[in-house]
Tab-separated table of C-alpha atoms in Angstrom:
chain	number	residue	atom	x	y	z
C	1	MET	CA	58.016	52.570	93.469
C	2	ASN	CA	54.980	52.200	95.612
C	3	GLU	CA	51.607	51.530	94.241
C	4	TYR	CA	49.193	52.437	97.263
C	5	ARG	CA	45.676	51.660	96.618
C	6	TRP	CA	42.985	53.459	98.618
C	7	PRO	CA	42.386	50.966	100.920
C	8	ASP	CA	45.943	50.736	101.812
C	9	LEU	CA	46.252	54.281	102.952
C	10	ALA	CA	45.932	55.334	106.447
C	11	VAL	CA	46.399	58.381	108.275
C	12	GLY	CA	49.960	58.017	109.897
C	13	THR	CA	51.197	55.975	106.961
C	14	HIS	CA	54.687	57.679	106.338
C	15	ALA	CA	57.553	57.400	103.811
C	16	ALA	CA	61.415	58.947	103.589
C	17	PHE	CA	64.253	59.020	101.415
C	18	GLU	CA	67.422	60.364	101.466
C	19	VAL	CA	69.343	62.444	98.606
C	20	GLU	CA	72.691	64.034	98.197
C	21	VAL	CA	72.638	67.262	96.583
C	22	THR	CA	75.186	67.482	93.680
C	23	ALA	CA	76.815	70.462	91.665
C	24	GLU	CA	75.211	68.104	88.677
C	25	MET	CA	71.732	68.654	89.702
C	26	LEU	CA	72.353	72.385	90.351
C	27	HIS	CA	73.621	73.290	86.780
C	28	GLY	CA	70.749	70.871	85.612
C	29	PHE	CA	68.547	72.740	87.344
C	30	SER	CA	69.751	76.367	86.352
C	31	ALA	CA	69.554	74.864	82.432
C	32	VAL	CA	66.146	73.885	82.880
C	33	SER	CA	64.978	76.834	84.897
C	34	GLY	CA	66.895	79.394	83.133
C	35	ASP	CA	67.896	80.775	86.620
C	36	TYR	CA	71.579	81.786	86.531
C	37	ASN	CA	71.651	83.973	89.773
C	38	PRO	CA	74.963	84.123	91.221
C	39	LEU	CA	73.835	83.163	94.763
C	40	HIS	CA	73.569	79.740	93.140
C	41	MET	CA	76.246	79.538	90.559
C	42	ASP	CA	79.171	81.770	92.011
C	43	ALA	CA	80.392	80.343	95.287
C	44	ALA	CA	82.499	83.789	95.792
C	45	PHE	CA	79.566	85.832	95.264
C	46	ALA	CA	77.134	83.687	97.530
C	47	LYS	CA	79.982	83.803	100.296
C	48	ALA	CA	80.207	87.731	100.124
C	49	SER	CA	76.515	87.674	100.433
C	50	GLY	CA	76.882	86.103	104.113
C	51	PHE	CA	76.457	82.383	102.925
C	52	SER	CA	78.818	79.223	103.057
C	53	GLY	CA	78.484	78.486	99.382
C	54	GLN	CA	76.661	78.223	96.441
C	55	VAL	CA	73.130	78.296	97.518
C	56	VAL	CA	71.046	75.225	96.282
C	57	PHE	CA	67.818	76.283	94.403
C	58	GLY	CA	64.715	76.253	96.526
C	59	MET	CA	62.545	74.710	93.988
C	60	LEU	CA	65.449	71.821	93.512
C	61	THR	CA	65.063	70.892	97.072
C	62	ALA	CA	61.238	71.423	96.787
C	63	SER	CA	61.289	69.002	93.420
C	64	PHE	CA	61.912	66.140	95.934
C	65	TYR	CA	58.412	66.758	97.384
C	66	SER	CA	57.371	65.644	94.021
C	67	ARG	CA	59.703	62.272	94.370
C	68	LEU	CA	57.988	61.698	97.581
C	69	ILE	CA	54.547	61.846	96.188
C	70	GLY	CA	55.044	60.218	92.996
C	71	MET	CA	57.272	57.656	93.788
C	72	HIS	CA	56.440	56.517	97.814
C	73	LEU	CA	53.542	58.226	99.233
C	74	PRO	CA	51.551	56.962	97.438
C	75	GLY	CA	53.663	56.364	94.505
C	76	LYS	CA	52.329	55.282	91.121
C	77	HIS	CA	48.715	56.601	90.786
C	78	ALA	CA	49.317	59.961	92.927
C	79	LEU	CA	48.825	62.939	91.301
C	80	LEU	CA	49.889	66.192	93.093
C	81	HIS	CA	47.255	68.616	93.255
C	82	GLY	CA	48.768	71.498	95.407
C	83	ILE	CA	51.293	72.259	97.558
C	84	ASP	CA	52.126	75.240	100.424
C	85	LEU	CA	55.666	75.071	101.089
C	86	GLU	CA	57.741	77.483	103.548
C	87	PHE	CA	61.588	77.332	102.999
C	88	LYS	CA	63.269	77.586	106.405
C	89	SER	CA	67.060	77.448	105.825
C	90	PRO	CA	69.252	77.075	102.276
C	91	ALA	CA	70.683	73.832	101.532
C	92	TYR	CA	74.425	73.600	100.012
C	93	ILE	CA	75.977	71.245	97.479
C	94	GLY	CA	76.801	68.026	99.254
C	95	ASP	CA	74.077	68.460	101.581
C	96	ARG	CA	72.632	65.157	102.529
C	97	LEU	CA	68.879	65.693	102.772
C	98	SER	CA	66.547	63.444	104.147
C	99	VAL	CA	62.922	64.219	102.719
C	100	SER	CA	59.947	62.855	104.979
C	101	GLY	CA	56.146	62.700	104.879
C	102	GLU	CA	52.798	61.483	106.606
C	103	ILE	CA	49.522	61.148	105.623
C	104	VAL	CA	47.526	63.666	108.116
C	105	TYR	CA	44.069	63.697	106.082
C	106	LEU	CA	41.940	61.529	103.550
C	107	ASN	CA	39.039	62.357	102.116
C	108	ASP	CA	36.958	58.971	100.965
C	109	ALA	CA	34.780	60.816	98.621
C	110	TYR	CA	37.310	62.177	96.572
C	111	HIS	CA	40.147	60.106	96.926
C	112	ARG	CA	41.851	62.798	97.870
C	113	LEU	CA	44.735	62.929	100.599
C	114	GLU	CA	47.015	65.369	102.377
C	115	VAL	CA	50.896	64.916	103.374
C	116	LYS	CA	52.700	66.921	106.065
C	117	ALA	CA	56.263	66.804	104.755
C	118	ARG	CA	59.464	68.139	105.495
C	119	ILE	CA	63.484	68.308	104.332
C	120	VAL	CA	66.346	68.159	106.616
C	121	ASN	CA	69.714	68.510	106.141
C	122	GLN	CA	72.455	66.155	107.845
C	123	ASP	CA	72.898	68.408	110.840
C	124	GLY	CA	69.305	68.386	111.471
C	125	LYS	CA	68.298	71.618	110.295
C	126	ILE	CA	64.999	71.985	108.607
C	127	ILE	CA	65.434	73.113	104.967
C	128	SER	CA	61.607	73.125	104.054
C	129	LYS	CA	58.213	72.412	105.176
C	130	ALA	CA	55.150	71.438	103.210
C	131	THR	CA	51.590	70.380	103.195
C	132	ILE	CA	50.736	68.333	100.140
C	133	ARG	CA	47.425	67.992	98.588
C	134	VAL	CA	47.314	64.616	96.698
C	135	GLY	CA	44.578	62.613	94.463
C	136	LEU	CA	44.669	59.140	93.747
C	137	HIS	CA	43.838	58.045	90.617
C	138	GLU	CA	43.675	54.421	90.137
C	139	SER	CA	42.786	52.968	86.733
């Protein structure tokens, strides 16, 4: 886990990680959210609906933005204040996702920053883009 302090941050600071989406993640998210839509849970239904397999919950993939902020950029002292999110393409079980973000704005008075982020699959297809507002809460 990163532990950036305010003086350590600069516009252009970036972080990235990769994660593989598993069936266990999909089922766990379904259990927590209570969403059992067959597009997510039934491969035959998803394929009959024009997808190549079970569609991973968009909010499951978006949860990786929380990991980006809370663990990587800025890490330990971060509190996510808001997120503007646009889903571009579906993700599927077995996809290897690259999650990346870069600081594009810093507000010294309020110790607030803005991160432009995106998630891309193993084929270079953009899954989502986000603008994330973060407060840095140092003790």
